[in-house]
Amino acid sequence: MLAHRPPLIAPVPPAAGAIVMGTGIVSVALALDGALTLSRVLLGATALAWLAFTALVGRTLARDRAHAPHLLHAPAIYTLVAGTAVLGTRVAMAGWRWEATGLLVVAAALWAVLLAPVLRHWPRHAAGAAFVVAVATEAIALLAGVLADQERRTWLLAAALIAFAAGLLFYLATLRRFDARELLVGRGDQWVAGGALAIATLAAAHLARTAGELHVLAGGHVLRPVALALWAAAMAWLPVLVVAELRRPRPRYDLRRWATVFPLGMYAACGFAVARVDHAGAIADFSRVWVWVAFAVWALAAAGLVETWALSRRR
């Protein structure tokens, strides 16, 4: 009798999209630091991960009716939206505007389609993954802001500002329901509590820069203090998250650890952006160190992913 073998493609957990988010934002941070070769390697990895995750989501929705509702109702499904927008941002930075515009359209459409089913099943006591809705909204604002700068489109900047404000509202609504015990028992996604503010910071800094280029909103001066205030709020989370990790170590690999990679990369990326618009050298110095912390954690998560996949195939 032939031994039973697991299917080559299993139902995809919604949190798997954090692989795209984490890899993409570390690529963005490395590019901002000038490490372009390594950034391009991670850009390629981000694109492959996005294609794989998108295909798995599509397959699950088409062929696995039992798992499809769980996939669509989980806030973590917004990792697909955020990952699409983060990939689009890095693609736009590479100069591929048409491709980035297409990814923006896809991300915005997914955001709109997924919102109602996710909000109908919103948890009363939220884990860190619930912040991904705010992250995805800010990721769309970021990509729209980058494209508005490149294309010199004031209307696109206005759309980005609306998404930016909506993302902050989603963050505050989620924070009210966030279960603080997740800081000690979360398996990695608790870091998104800080990462969501970090991507809002990155979006605000880029929008300030774009407003300056387009000569609106007082040349971006209105948004600069907002970016700096958001950076300070995001940084206030960092010692809390680090101390919680040290107090309750969770060294074993978990898929949700990719939700840790994303905030770490985002802290570096938003620092570079804020330093550029506010001329804050100390913030840039922090980011130059932190980007390599983020890359090291990305490498550990990637090794854990490969090892876990190899063990599952052998079983």
C-alpha positions as a printed Julia matrix, in Angstrom:
315×3 Matrix{Float64}:
   0.0    0.0     0.0
   1.3    3.43   -0.86
   2.09   5.71    2.08
  -0.22   8.68    2.46
   1.41  11.93    1.37
   0.12  15.4     2.21
  -1.18  17.51   -0.66
   1.4   19.61   -2.43
  -0.74  22.73   -1.84
  -2.54  22.93    1.52
  -5.18  25.5     2.52
  -3.36  28.78    3.03
  -3.44  30.47    6.45
  -4.29  34.18    6.09
  -1.25  35.17    8.15
   1.02  33.81    5.39
   0.74  37.16    3.61
   3.01  38.61    6.29
   5.88  36.88    4.44
   5.26  39.28    1.55
   4.9   42.26    3.88
   8.04  41.5     5.87
  10.25  40.73    2.9
   8.96  43.72    0.95
   9.49  46.3     3.66
  12.98  45.04    4.49
  13.74  45.44    0.77
  12.4   49.02    0.96
  14.49  49.79    4.05
  17.65  48.37    2.46
  17.05  50.49   -0.64
  16.68  53.61    1.5
  19.97  52.68    3.18
  21.71  52.33   -0.18
  22.16  48.53   -0.08
  20.63  48.21   -3.54
  21.94  44.79   -4.54
  20.6   43.08   -1.44
  17.4   45.09   -1.72
  16.86  43.85   -5.28
  17.36  40.26   -4.19
  14.64  40.72   -1.57
  12.46  42.47   -4.14
  12.62  39.33   -6.26
  11.79  37.2    -3.22
   8.86  39.51   -2.42
   7.45  39.18   -5.93
   7.73  35.37   -5.82
   6.12  35.22   -2.38
   3.3   37.52   -3.55
   2.61  35.36   -6.59
   2.6   32.19   -4.48
   0.35  33.64   -1.76
  -2.07  35.12   -4.29
  -2.29  31.8    -6.11
  -2.89  29.92   -2.86
  -5.62  32.32   -1.79
  -7.3   32.03   -5.18
  -7.07  28.23   -5.09
  -8.52  28.08   -1.58
 -11.45  30.31   -2.48
 -12.17  28.32   -5.65
 -11.72  24.77   -4.4
 -11.98  24.69   -0.61
 -15.45  25.85    0.41
 -14.94  24.74    4.0
 -11.87  26.92    4.51
 -12.87  29.89    2.32
 -15.16  31.63    4.89
 -12.48  31.41    7.58
 -10.0   32.93    5.15
 -12.24  35.85    4.19
 -13.44  36.65    7.71
 -10.02  36.8     9.4
  -8.48  40.29    9.74
  -5.17  38.68    8.76
  -6.46  38.32    5.18
  -5.56  41.99    4.87
  -1.95  40.83    4.7
  -2.79  40.23    1.03
  -3.75  43.89    0.63
  -0.78  45.19    2.6
   1.66  42.87    0.84
   0.37  44.0    -2.57
   0.79  47.67   -1.67
   4.24  47.18   -0.1
   5.4   45.32   -3.2
   3.97  48.15   -5.29
   5.93  50.71   -3.26
   9.22  48.91   -3.84
   8.38  48.46   -7.52
   7.65  52.19   -7.79
  10.99  52.95   -6.14
  12.62  50.84   -8.87
  11.03  53.09  -11.5
   8.38  50.66  -12.78
   5.42  53.03  -12.56
   2.91  51.11  -14.66
   3.45  47.94  -12.66
   3.19  49.9    -9.39
  -0.03  51.54  -10.59
  -1.5   48.13  -11.38
  -0.6   46.88   -7.9
  -2.23  49.98   -6.39
  -5.46  49.25   -8.27
  -5.37  45.61   -7.13
  -4.68  46.57   -3.5
  -7.48  49.17   -3.44
  -9.97  46.74   -4.99
  -9.08  43.99   -2.52
  -9.35  46.46    0.37
 -12.89  47.39   -0.66
 -14.06  43.82   -1.32
 -12.7   42.38    1.92
 -13.78  45.14    4.29
 -17.41  44.12    4.88
 -16.81  40.41    5.66
 -13.89  41.25    7.97
 -15.76  43.95    9.89
 -18.81  41.69   10.33
 -16.61  39.18   12.16
 -14.42  41.67   14.03
 -13.16  40.12   17.31
 -14.2   41.69   20.6
 -10.73  41.09   22.06
  -8.29  41.74   19.24
  -4.89  40.13   18.75
  -2.05  41.87   16.94
  -3.24  40.57   13.57
  -6.29  42.85   13.8
  -4.01  45.87   13.27
  -3.32  44.6     9.73
  -6.48  46.37    8.48
  -4.91  49.69    9.53
  -1.57  48.58    8.07
  -3.15  47.75    4.71
  -4.93  51.11    4.58
  -1.71  52.98    5.33
   0.17  50.84    2.79
  -2.28  52.0     0.12
  -1.77  55.61    1.25
   2.0   55.14    1.02
   1.93  53.67   -2.49
  -0.54  56.32   -3.7
   1.69  59.03   -2.23
   4.8   57.67   -3.92
   3.02  57.5    -7.28
   1.53  60.97   -6.79
   5.08  62.29   -6.43
   6.37  60.42   -9.48
   3.38  61.26  -11.69
   2.82  64.79  -10.3
  -0.87  64.04   -9.64
  -2.53  66.22   -7.02
  -5.73  64.14   -7.08
  -3.72  61.03   -6.24
  -2.15  62.86   -3.31
  -5.66  63.76   -2.1
  -6.7   60.09   -2.31
  -3.58  59.11   -0.4
  -4.41  61.62    2.35
  -7.9   60.14    2.7
  -6.46  56.64    3.02
  -3.89  57.92    5.51
  -6.6   59.4     7.74
  -8.73  56.26    7.44
  -5.75  54.14    8.47
  -5.31  56.15   11.64
  -8.99  55.7    12.47
  -8.72  51.95   11.96
  -5.67  51.93   14.22
  -7.46  53.74   17.05
 -10.52  51.48   16.73
  -8.32  48.37   16.91
  -6.25  49.71   19.79
  -9.43  50.01   21.89
 -10.0   46.26   21.49
  -6.39  45.13   21.65
  -5.83  42.56   24.38
  -2.68  43.66   26.23
  -2.01  40.05   27.26
  -1.01  39.44   23.65
   2.26  41.21   24.4
   3.26  38.19   26.51
   1.44  35.34   24.76
   1.36  36.47   21.11
   3.32  34.37   18.65
   4.74  37.31   16.73
   1.81  39.36   15.48
   1.73  41.47   18.66
   4.51  43.52   17.05
   2.03  44.9    14.52
   0.69  47.17   17.3
   3.85  49.22   16.81
   4.35  48.42   13.15
   0.97  49.91   12.24
   2.09  53.27   13.61
   5.43  52.9    11.88
   3.85  52.51    8.44
   1.59  55.49    9.21
   4.79  57.4     9.94
   6.33  56.31    6.65
   3.17  57.31    4.78
   3.04  60.71    6.5
   6.69  61.42    5.68
   6.24  60.49    2.02
   3.03  62.54    1.79
   4.85  65.53    3.3
   7.6   65.14    0.71
   5.06  64.81   -2.11
   3.1   67.85   -0.93
   6.33  69.82   -0.99
   7.07  68.72   -4.54
   3.54  69.6    -5.67
   3.49  72.88   -3.71
   0.32  72.11   -1.76
  -0.49  71.98    1.97
   2.02  74.74    2.63
   4.73  72.79    0.86
   4.3   69.79    3.11
   5.04  71.68    6.32
   1.61  70.73    7.68
   2.45  67.02    7.54
   6.02  67.12    8.82
   5.11  67.5    12.52
   2.49  64.78   12.03
   5.16  62.4    10.72
   7.47  63.25   13.61
   4.69  62.76   16.2
   3.75  59.4    14.68
   7.39  58.35   14.7
   7.61  59.17   18.42
   4.41  57.21   19.11
   5.68  54.21   17.13
   9.02  54.32   18.95
   7.19  54.34   22.29
   5.95  50.83   21.43
   9.45  49.52   20.72
  10.78  49.15   24.31
   7.44  47.67   25.41
   7.61  45.03   22.68
  11.27  44.25   23.3
  10.81  43.92   27.08
   7.8   41.63   26.56
   9.93  39.41   24.3
  12.7   39.26   26.9
  10.29  38.54   29.73
   8.53  35.74   27.85
  10.91  34.37   25.17
   9.25  32.6    22.23
  12.2   31.23   20.25
  10.42  28.53   18.23
   9.47  29.32   14.66
   5.87  30.29   14.02
   4.37  31.61   10.79
   3.19  34.65   12.73
   6.84  35.59   13.31
   6.73  37.18    9.86
   4.43  39.72   11.49
   7.45  40.59   13.64
   9.74  40.98   10.63
   7.43  43.57    9.1
   7.45  46.07   12.03
  11.2   45.71   12.44
  11.75  46.6     8.8
   9.15  49.34    9.05
  10.92  50.99   11.99
  14.03  51.31    9.84
  12.16  52.51    6.74
  10.08  55.13    8.53
  13.17  56.47   10.29
  14.92  57.08    6.98
  11.84  58.86    5.62
  11.33  61.05    8.7
  15.01  61.96    8.8
  14.79  63.08    5.16
  11.86  65.46    5.65
  12.81  66.71    9.13
  16.61  66.71    8.67
  17.02  64.6    11.82
  20.45  62.98   11.65
  20.02  61.0    14.87
  16.91  59.28   13.52
  18.78  58.36   10.33
  21.65  56.94   12.41
  19.21  54.75   14.32
  17.73  53.47   11.06
  21.16  52.65    9.61
  21.71  50.28   12.53
  18.15  49.0    12.82
  17.87  48.02    9.17
  20.45  45.28    9.78
  18.58  44.1    12.86
  15.51  43.77   10.64
  17.47  41.92    7.97
  18.92  39.5    10.55
  15.44  38.68   11.87
  14.21  38.29    8.28
  17.01  35.77    7.66
  16.06  33.82   10.81
  12.4   33.77    9.79
  13.32  32.65    6.27
  15.47  29.83    7.67
  12.62  28.77    9.95
  10.19  28.78    7.03
  12.45  26.6     4.88
  13.11  24.18    7.74
   9.41  23.9     8.59
   8.47  23.27    4.95
  11.19  20.62    4.57
  10.05  18.81    7.73
   6.43  18.87    6.6
   7.38  17.33    3.25
   9.37  14.54    4.91
   6.42  13.71    7.15
